[in-house]
PDB file of C-alpha atoms (C1' of nucleotides) in Angstrom:
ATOM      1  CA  UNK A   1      -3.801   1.312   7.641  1.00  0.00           C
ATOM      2  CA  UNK A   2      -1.307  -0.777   5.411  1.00  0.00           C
ATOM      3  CA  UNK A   3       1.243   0.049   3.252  1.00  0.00           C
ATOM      4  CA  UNK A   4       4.395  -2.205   3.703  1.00  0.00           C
ATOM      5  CA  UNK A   5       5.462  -1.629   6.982  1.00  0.00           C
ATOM      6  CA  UNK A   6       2.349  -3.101   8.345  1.00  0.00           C
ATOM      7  CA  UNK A   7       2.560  -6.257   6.479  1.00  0.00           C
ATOM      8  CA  UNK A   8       6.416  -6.529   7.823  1.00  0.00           C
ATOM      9  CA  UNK A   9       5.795  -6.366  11.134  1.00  0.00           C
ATOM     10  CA  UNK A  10       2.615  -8.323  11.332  1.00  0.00           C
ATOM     11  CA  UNK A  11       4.672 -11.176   9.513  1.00  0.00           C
ATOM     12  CA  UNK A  12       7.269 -10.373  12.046  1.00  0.00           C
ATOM     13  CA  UNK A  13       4.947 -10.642  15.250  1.00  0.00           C
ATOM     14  CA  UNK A  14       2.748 -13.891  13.748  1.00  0.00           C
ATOM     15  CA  UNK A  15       5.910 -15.584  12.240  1.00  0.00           C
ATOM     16  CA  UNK A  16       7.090 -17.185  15.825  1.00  0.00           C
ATOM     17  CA  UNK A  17       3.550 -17.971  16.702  1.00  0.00           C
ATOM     18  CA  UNK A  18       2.416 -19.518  13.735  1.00  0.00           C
ATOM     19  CA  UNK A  19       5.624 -21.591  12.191  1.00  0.00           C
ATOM     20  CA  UNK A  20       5.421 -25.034  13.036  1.00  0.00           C
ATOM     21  CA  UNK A  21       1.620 -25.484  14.619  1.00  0.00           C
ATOM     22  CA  UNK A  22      -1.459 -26.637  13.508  1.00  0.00           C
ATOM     23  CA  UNK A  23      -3.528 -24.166  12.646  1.00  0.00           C
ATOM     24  CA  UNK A  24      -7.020 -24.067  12.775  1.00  0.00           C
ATOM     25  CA  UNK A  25      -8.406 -21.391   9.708  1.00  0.00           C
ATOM     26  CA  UNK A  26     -11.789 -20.044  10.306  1.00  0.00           C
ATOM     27  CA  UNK A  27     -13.994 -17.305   9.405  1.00  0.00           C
ATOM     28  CA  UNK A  28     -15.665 -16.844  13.036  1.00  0.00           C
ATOM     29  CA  UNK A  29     -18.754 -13.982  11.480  1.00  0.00           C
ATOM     30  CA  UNK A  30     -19.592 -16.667   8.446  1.00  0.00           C
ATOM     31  CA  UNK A  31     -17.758 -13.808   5.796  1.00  0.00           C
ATOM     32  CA  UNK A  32     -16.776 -15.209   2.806  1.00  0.00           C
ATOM     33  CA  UNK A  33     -13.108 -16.461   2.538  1.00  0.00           C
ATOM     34  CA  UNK A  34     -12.362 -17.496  -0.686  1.00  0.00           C
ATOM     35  CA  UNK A  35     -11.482 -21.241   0.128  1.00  0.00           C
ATOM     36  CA  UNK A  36      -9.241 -20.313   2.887  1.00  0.00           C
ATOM     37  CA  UNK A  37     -11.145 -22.408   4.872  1.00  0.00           C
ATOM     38  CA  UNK A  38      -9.709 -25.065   2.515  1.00  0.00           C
ATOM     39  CA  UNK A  39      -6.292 -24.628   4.748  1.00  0.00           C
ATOM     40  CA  UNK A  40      -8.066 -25.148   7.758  1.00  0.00           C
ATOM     41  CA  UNK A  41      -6.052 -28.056  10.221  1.00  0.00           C
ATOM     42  CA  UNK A  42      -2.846 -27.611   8.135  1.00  0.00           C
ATOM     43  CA  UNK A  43       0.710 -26.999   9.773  1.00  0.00           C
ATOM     44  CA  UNK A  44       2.215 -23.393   8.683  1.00  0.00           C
ATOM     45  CA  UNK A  45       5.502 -23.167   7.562  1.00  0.00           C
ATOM     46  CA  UNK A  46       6.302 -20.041   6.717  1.00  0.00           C
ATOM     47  CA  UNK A  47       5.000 -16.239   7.226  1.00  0.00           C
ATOM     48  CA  UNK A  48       6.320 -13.967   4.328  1.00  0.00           C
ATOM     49  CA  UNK A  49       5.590 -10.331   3.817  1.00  0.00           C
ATOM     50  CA  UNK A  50       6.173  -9.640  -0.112  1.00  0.00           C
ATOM     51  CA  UNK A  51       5.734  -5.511  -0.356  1.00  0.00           C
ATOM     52  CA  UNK A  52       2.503  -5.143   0.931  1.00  0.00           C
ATOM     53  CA  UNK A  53       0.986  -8.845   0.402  1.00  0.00           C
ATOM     54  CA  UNK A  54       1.601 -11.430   3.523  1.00  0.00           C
ATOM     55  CA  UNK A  55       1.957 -14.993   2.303  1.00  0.00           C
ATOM     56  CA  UNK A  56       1.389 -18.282   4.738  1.00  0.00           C
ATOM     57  CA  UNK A  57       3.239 -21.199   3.257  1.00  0.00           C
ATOM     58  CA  UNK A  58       0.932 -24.809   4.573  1.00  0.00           C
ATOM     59  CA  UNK A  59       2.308 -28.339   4.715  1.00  0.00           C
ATOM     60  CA  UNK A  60       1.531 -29.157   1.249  1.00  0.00           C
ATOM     61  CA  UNK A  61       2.010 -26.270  -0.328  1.00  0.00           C
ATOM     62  CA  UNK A  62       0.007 -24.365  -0.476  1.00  0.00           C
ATOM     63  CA  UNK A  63      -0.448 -20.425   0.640  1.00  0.00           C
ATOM     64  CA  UNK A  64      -2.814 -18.075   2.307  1.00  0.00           C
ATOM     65  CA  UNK A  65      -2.479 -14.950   0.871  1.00  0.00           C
ATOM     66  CA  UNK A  66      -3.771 -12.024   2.197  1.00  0.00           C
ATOM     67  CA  UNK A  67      -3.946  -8.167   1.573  1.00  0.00           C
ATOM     68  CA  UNK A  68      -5.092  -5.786   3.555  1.00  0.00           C
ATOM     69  CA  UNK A  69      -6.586  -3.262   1.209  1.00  0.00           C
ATOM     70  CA  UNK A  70      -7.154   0.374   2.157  1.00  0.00           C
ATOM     71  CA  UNK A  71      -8.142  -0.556   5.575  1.00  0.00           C
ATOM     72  CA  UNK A  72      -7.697  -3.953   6.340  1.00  0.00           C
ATOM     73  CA  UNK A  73      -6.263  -4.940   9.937  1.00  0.00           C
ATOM     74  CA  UNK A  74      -4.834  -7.512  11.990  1.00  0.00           C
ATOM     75  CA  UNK A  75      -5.754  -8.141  15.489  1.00  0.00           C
ATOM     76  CA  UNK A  76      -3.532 -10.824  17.340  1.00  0.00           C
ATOM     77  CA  UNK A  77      -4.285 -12.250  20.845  1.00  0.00           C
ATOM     78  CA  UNK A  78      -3.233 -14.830  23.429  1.00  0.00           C
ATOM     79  CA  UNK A  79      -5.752 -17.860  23.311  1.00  0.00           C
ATOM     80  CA  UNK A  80      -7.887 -19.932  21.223  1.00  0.00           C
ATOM     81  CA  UNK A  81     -10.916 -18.180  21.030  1.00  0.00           C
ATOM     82  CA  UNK A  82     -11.073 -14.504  22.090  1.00  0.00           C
ATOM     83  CA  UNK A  83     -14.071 -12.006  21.103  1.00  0.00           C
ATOM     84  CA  UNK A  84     -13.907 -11.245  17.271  1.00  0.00           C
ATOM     85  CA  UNK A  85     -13.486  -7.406  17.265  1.00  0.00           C
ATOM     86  CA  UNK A  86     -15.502  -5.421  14.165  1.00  0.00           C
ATOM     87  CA  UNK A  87     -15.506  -7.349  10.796  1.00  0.00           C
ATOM     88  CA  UNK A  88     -13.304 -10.028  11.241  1.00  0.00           C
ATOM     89  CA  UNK A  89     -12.957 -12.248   7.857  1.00  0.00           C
ATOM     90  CA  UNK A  90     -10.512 -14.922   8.414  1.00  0.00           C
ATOM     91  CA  UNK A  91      -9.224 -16.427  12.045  1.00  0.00           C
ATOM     92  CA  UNK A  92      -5.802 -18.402  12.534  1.00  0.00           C
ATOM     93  CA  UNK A  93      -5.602 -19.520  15.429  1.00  0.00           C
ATOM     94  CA  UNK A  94      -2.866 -22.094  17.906  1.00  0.00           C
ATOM     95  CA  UNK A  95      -3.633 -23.380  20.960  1.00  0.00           C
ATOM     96  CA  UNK A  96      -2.259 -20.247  22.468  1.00  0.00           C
ATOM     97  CA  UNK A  97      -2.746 -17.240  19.893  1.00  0.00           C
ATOM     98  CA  UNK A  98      -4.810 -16.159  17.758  1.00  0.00           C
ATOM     99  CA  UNK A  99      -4.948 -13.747  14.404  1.00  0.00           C
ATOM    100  CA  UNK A 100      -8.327 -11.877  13.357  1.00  0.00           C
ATOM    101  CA  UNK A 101      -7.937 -10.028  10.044  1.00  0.00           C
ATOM    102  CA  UNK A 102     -10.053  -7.822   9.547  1.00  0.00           C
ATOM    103  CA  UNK A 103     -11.724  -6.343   6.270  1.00  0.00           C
ATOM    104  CA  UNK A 104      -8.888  -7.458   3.648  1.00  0.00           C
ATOM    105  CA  UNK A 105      -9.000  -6.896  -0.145  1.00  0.00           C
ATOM    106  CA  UNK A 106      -7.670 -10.302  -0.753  1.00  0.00           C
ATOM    107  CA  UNK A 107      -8.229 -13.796   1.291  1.00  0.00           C
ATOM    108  CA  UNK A 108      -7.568 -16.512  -0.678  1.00  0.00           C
ATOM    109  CA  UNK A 109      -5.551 -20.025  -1.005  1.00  0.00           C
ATOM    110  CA  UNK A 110      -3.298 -20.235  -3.442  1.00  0.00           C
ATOM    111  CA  UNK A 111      -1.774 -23.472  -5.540  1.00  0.00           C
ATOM    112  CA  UNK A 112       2.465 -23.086  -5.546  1.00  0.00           C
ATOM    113  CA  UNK A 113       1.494 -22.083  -9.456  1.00  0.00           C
ATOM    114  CA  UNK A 114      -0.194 -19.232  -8.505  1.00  0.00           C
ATOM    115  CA  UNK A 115       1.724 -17.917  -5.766  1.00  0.00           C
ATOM    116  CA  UNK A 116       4.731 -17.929  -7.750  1.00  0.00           C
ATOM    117  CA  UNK A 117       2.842 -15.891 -10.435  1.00  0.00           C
ATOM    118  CA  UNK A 118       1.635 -13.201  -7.706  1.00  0.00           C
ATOM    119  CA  UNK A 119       5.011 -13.141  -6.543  1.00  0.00           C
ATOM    120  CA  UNK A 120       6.205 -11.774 -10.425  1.00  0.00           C
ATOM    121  CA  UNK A 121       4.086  -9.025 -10.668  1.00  0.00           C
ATOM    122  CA  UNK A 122       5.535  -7.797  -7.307  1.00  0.00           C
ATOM    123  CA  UNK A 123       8.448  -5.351  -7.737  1.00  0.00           C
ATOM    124  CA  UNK A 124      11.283  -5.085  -4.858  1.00  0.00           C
ATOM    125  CA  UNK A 125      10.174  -4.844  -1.676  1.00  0.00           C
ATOM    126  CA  UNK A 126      12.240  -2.367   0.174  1.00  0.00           C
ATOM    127  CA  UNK A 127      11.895  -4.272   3.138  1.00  0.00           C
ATOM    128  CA  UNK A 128      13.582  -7.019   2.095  1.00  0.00           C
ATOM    129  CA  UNK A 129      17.612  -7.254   2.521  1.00  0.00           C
ATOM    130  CA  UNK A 130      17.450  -8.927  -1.135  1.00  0.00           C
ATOM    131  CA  UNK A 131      15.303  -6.105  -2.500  1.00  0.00           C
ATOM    132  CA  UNK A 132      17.073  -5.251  -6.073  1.00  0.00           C
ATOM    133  CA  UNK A 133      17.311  -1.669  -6.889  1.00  0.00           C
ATOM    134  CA  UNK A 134      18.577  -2.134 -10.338  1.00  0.00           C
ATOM    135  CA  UNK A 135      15.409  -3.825 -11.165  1.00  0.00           C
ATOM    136  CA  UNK A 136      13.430  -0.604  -9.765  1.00  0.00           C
ATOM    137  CA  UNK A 137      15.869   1.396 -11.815  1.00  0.00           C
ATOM    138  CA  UNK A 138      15.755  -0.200 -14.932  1.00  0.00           C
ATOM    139  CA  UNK A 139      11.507   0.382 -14.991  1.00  0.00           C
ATOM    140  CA  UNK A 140      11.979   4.414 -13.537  1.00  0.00           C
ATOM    141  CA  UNK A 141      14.845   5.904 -15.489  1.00  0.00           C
ATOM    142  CA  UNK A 142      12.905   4.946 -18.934  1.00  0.00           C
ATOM    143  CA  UNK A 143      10.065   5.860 -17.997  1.00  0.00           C
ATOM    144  CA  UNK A 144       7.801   9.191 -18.916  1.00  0.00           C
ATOM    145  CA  UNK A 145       5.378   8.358 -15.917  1.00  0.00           C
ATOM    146  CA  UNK A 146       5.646  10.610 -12.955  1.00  0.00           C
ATOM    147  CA  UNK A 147       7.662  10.051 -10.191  1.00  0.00           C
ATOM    148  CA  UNK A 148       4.599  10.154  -7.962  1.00  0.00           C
ATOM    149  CA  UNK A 149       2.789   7.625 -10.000  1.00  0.00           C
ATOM    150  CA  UNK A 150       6.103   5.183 -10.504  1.00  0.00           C
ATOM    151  CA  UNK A 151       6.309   5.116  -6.351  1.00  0.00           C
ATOM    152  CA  UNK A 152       3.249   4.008  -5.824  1.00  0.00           C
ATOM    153  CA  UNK A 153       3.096   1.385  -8.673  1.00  0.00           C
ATOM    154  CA  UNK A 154       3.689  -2.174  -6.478  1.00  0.00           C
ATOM    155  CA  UNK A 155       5.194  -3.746  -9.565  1.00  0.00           C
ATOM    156  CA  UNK A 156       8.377  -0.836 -10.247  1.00  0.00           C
ATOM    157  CA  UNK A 157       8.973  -1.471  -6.284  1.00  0.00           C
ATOM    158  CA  UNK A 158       6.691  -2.632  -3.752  1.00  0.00           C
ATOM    159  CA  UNK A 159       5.888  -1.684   0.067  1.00  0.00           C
ATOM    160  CA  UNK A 160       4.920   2.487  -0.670  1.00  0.00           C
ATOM    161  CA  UNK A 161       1.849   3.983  -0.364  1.00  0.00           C
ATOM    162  CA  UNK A 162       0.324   7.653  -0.665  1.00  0.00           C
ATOM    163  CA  UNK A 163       1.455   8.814   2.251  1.00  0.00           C
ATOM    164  CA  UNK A 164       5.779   7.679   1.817  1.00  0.00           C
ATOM    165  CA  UNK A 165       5.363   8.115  -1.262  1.00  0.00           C
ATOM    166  CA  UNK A 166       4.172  11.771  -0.507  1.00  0.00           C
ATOM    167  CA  UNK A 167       6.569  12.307   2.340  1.00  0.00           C
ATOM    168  CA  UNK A 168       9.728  10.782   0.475  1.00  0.00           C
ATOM    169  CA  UNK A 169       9.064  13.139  -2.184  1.00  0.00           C
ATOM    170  CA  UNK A 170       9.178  16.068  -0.047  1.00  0.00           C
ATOM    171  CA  UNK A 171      11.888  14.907   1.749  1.00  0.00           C
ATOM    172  CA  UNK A 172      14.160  14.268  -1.301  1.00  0.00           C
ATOM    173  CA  UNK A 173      12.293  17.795  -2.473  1.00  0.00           C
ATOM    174  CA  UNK A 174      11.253  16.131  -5.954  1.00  0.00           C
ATOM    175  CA  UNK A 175       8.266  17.438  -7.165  1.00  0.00           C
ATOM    176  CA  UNK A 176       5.659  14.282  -7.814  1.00  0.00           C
ATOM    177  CA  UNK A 177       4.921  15.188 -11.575  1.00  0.00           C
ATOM    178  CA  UNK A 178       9.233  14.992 -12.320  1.00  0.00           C
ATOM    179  CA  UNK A 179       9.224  12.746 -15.110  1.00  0.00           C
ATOM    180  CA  UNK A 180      10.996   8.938 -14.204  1.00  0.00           C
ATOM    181  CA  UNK A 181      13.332   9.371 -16.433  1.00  0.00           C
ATOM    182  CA  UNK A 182      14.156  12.935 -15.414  1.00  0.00           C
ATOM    183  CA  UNK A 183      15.360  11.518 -12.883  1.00  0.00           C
ATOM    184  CA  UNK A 184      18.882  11.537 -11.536  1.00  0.00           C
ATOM    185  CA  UNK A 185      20.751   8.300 -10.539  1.00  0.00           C
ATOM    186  CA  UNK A 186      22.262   9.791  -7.415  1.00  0.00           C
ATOM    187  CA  UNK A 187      19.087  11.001  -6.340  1.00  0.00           C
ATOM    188  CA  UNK A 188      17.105   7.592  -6.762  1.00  0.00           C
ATOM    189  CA  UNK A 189      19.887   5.950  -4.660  1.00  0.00           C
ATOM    190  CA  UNK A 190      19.378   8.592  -1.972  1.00  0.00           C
ATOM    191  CA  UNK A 191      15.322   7.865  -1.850  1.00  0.00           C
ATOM    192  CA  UNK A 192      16.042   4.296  -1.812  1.00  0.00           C
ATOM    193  CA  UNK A 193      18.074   4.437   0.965  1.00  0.00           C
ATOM    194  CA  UNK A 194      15.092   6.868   2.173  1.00  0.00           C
ATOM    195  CA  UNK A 195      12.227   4.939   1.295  1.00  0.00           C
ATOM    196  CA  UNK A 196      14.174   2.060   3.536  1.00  0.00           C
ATOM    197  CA  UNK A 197      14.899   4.236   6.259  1.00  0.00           C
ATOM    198  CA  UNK A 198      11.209   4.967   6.904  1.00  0.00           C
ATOM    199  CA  UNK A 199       9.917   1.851   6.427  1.00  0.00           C
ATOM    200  CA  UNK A 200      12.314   0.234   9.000  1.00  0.00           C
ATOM    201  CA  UNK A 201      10.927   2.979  11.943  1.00  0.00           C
ATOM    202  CA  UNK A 202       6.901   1.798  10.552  1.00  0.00           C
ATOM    203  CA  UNK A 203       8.126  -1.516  11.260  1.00  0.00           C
ATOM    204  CA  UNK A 204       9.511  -0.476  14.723  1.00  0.00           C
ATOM    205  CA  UNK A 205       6.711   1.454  15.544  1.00  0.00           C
ATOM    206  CA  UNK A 206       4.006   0.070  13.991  1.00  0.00           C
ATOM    207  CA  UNK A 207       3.229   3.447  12.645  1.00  0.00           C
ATOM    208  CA  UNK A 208       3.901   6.060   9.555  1.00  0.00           C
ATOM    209  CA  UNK A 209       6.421   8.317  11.464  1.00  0.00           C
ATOM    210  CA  UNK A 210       8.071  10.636   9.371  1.00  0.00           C
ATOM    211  CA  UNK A 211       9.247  13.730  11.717  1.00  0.00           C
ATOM    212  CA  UNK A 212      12.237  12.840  13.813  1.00  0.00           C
ATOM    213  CA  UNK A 213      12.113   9.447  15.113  1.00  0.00           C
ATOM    214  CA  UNK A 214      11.852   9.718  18.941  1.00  0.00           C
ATOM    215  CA  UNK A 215      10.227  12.577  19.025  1.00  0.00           C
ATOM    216  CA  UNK A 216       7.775  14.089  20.939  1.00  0.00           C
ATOM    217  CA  UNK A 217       5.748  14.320  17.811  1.00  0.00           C
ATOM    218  CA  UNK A 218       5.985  10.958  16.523  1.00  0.00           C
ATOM    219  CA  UNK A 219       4.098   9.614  19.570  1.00  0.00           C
ATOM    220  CA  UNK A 220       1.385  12.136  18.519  1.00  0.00           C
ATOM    221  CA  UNK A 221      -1.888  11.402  16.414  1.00  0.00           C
ATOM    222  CA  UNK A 222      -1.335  11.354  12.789  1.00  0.00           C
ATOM    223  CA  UNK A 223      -0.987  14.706  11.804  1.00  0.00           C
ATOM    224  CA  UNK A 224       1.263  15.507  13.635  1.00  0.00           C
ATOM    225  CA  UNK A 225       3.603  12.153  12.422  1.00  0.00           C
ATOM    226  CA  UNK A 226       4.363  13.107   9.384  1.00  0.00           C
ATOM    227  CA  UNK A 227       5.281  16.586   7.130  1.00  0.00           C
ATOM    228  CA  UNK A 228       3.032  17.592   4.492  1.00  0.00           C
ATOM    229  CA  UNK A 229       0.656  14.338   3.838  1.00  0.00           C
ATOM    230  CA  UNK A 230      -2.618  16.744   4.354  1.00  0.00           C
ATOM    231  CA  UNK A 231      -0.785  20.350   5.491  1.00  0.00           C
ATOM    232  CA  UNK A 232      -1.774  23.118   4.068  1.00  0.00           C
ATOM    233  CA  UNK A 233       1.846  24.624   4.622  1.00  0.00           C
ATOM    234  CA  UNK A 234       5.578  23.663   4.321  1.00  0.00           C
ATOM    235  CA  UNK A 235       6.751  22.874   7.742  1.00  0.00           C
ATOM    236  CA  UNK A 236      10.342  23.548   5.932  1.00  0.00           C
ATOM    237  CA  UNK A 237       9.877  26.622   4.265  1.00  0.00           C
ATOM    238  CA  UNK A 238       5.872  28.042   5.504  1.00  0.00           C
ATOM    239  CA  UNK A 239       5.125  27.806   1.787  1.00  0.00           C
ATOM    240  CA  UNK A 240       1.592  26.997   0.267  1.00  0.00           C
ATOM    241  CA  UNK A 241       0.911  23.322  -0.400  1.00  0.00           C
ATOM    242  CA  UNK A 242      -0.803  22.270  -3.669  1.00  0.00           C
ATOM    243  CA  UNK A 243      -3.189  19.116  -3.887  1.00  0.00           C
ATOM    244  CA  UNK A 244      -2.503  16.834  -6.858  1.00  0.00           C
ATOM    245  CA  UNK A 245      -4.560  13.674  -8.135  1.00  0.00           C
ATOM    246  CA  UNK A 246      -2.278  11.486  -8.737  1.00  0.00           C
ATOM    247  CA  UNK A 247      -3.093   7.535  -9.505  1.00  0.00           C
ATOM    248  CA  UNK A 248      -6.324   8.225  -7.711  1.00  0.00           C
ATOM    249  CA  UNK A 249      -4.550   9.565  -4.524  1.00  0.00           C
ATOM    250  CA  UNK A 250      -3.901  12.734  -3.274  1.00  0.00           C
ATOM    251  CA  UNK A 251      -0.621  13.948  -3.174  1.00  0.00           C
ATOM    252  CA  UNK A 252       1.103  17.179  -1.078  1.00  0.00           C
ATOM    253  CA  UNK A 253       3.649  19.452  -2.964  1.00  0.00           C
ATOM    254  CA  UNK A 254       5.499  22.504  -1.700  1.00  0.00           C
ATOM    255  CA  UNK A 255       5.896  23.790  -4.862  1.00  0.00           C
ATOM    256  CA  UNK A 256       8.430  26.468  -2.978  1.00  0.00           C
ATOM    257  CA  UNK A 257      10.760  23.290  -2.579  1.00  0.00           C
ATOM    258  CA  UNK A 258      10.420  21.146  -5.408  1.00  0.00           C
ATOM    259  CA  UNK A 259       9.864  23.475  -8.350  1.00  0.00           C
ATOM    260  CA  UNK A 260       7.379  21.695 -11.036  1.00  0.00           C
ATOM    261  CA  UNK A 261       9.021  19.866 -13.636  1.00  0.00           C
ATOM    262  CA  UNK A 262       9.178  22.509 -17.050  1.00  0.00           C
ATOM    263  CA  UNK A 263       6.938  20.528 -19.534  1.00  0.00           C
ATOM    264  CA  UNK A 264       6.529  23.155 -22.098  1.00  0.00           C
ATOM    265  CA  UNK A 265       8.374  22.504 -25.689  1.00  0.00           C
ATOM    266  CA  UNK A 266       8.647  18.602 -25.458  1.00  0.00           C
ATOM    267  CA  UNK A 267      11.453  18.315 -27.883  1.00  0.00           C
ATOM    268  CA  UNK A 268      10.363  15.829 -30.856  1.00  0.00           C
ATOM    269  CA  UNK A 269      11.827  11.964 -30.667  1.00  0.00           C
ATOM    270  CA  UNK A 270      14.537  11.741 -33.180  1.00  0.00           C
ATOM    271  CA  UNK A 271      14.085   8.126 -34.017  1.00  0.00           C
TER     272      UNK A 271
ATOM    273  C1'  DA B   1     -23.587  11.657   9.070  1.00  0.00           C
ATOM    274  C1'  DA B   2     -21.509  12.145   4.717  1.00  0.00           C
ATOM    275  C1'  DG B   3     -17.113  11.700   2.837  1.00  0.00           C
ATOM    276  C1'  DA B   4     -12.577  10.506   2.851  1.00  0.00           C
ATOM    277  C1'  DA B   5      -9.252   7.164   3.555  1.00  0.00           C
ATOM    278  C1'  DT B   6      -2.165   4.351   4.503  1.00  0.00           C
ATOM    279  C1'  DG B   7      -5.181  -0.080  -1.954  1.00  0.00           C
ATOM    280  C1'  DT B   8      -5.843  -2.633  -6.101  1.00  0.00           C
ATOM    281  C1'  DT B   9      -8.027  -4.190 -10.228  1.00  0.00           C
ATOM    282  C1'  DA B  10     -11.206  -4.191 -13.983  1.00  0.00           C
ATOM    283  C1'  DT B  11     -13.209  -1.438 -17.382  1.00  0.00           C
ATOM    284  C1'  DG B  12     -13.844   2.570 -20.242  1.00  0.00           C
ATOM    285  C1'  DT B  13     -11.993   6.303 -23.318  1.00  0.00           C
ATOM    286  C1'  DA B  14      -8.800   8.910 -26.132  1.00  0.00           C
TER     287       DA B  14
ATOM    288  C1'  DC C   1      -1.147  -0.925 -27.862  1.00  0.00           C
ATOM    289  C1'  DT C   2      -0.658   2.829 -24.406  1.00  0.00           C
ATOM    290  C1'  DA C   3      -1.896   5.811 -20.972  1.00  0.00           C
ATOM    291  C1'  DC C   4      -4.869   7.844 -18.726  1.00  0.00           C
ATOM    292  C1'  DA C   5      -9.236   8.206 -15.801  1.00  0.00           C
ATOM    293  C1'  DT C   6     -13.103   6.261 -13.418  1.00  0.00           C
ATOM    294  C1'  DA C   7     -15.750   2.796 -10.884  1.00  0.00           C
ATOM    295  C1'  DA C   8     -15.988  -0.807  -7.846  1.00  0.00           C
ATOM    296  C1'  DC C   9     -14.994  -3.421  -3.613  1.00  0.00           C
ATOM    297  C1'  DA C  10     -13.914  -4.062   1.200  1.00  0.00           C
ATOM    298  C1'  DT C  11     -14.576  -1.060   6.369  1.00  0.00           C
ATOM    299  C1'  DT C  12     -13.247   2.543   9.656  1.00  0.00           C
ATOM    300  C1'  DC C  13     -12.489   7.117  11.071  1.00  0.00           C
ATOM    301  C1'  DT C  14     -13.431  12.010  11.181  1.00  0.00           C
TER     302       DT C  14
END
DNA sequence: AAGAATGTTATGTA
DNA sequence: CTACATAACATTCT
């Protein structure tokens, strides 16, 4: 259940584990591992979450990277060798801990070369203290693609998925199909600072909590953790939510409190 | 038990 | 070339 948050704090938990050992690399159910295997013996030196792609830097070099996918896991425990648990694809493992992940979209070793091109086509991640808005900025406020497309797209700015990218919007109450460049500087700043917000309590929580933090609610199943991701009405205003398809996702709109972008009369380009 | 799902990329079409 | 939509892939949950 990834979007950035769950890369940040599994890099977070693994990080003091990992650094400095020996790790052994293994694929305990025979999957396929795309030559992570290769890494196998090699001392770690680093555990970096890049949006929603976690990168382990080896002696030597080179990197495991691995993305979780649509429902790729982690499963860490104490010890050497405990029980794989459902589809486990790779295994790191100390002396003392050990990392299943399970079911990832991408397990491979990468040459500093290619790492350093994968890290290019990732936008700013929100969750970093570096993360550069003005680079975000510069790809949005030109742009004709919808806002609810342009969130999601890990190379304008990386770490969202459907659902803060749905919630954010209805937060901020922008409705997904606003144009980028409709978009007003003041309000981008406040969603940034929105977007960051949210992913920090993920990372704290190890969940997608969107309702009041501390809540009775946000200890709650899903549903009940966030707004209007898969309502059918506006818990602000007991409007009617509408469905869209948006970059192969569904997205929630109150259309009550984000009014649909007017896209009659496009007025002609002059140049 | 079928279908959807917190994701991405490659390919097809206009 | 662009901007889309669609398919494909990995697995788990409802």
């Amino acid at each position: 259940m990834p979007e950035g948050h769950t890369i940040h704090r599994a890099a977070r938990d693994q990080r003091p584990h990992l650094v400095g050992r020996r790790l052994s690399v293994s694929s305990p159910q025979g999957r396929f591992a795309e030559g992570a295997e290769a890494l196998d013996g090699r001392t770690c030196e680093s555990v970096e979450a890049y949006g929603k792609h976690l990168l382990y830097g080896f002696e030597g070099g080179r990197s495991l990277h691995l993305h979780l996918g649509l429902y790729g896991r982690f499963h860490a425990a104490r010890g050497p060798s405990p029980e794989p648990r459902g589809a486990v694809r790779v295994r790191l493992a100390t002396l003392d801990y050990t990392v299943d992940c399970n079911g990832p979209a991408a397990c491979e070793a990468l040459d500093p070369p290619e790492r350093a091109r994968l890290l290019l086509r990732i936008g700013p991640d929100l969750l970093r203290a570096d993360a550069d808005a003005e680079r975000a900025w510069a790809r949005i406020h030109r742009s004709r693609t919808p806002l609810g497309v342009l969130l999601m797209d890990q190379s304008v700015l990386s770490g969202i998925g459907n659902i803060y990218r749905t919630e954010l919007l209805w937060r901020a109450r922008l409705h997904p199909l606003l144009p980028g460049r409709d978009f007003p500087r003041p309000a981008f700043d406040a969603l940034w600072d929105d977007a960051r917000r949210l992913l920090e309590i993920g990372v704290e929580t190890g969940a997608i909590v969107t309702v009041e933090a501390g809540s009775k609610a946000a200890r709650r199943p899903f549903r009940d953790r966030v707004e209007i991701m898969r309502k059918a009405d506006c818990p602000r205003c007991g409007g009617p939510v509408r469905e869209l398809d948006m970059a192969g996702r569904r997205a929630f709109v109150c259309e009550r409190c984000a009014p649909a972008p007017d896209t009659s009369a496009p007025v002609a380009d002059a140049g």
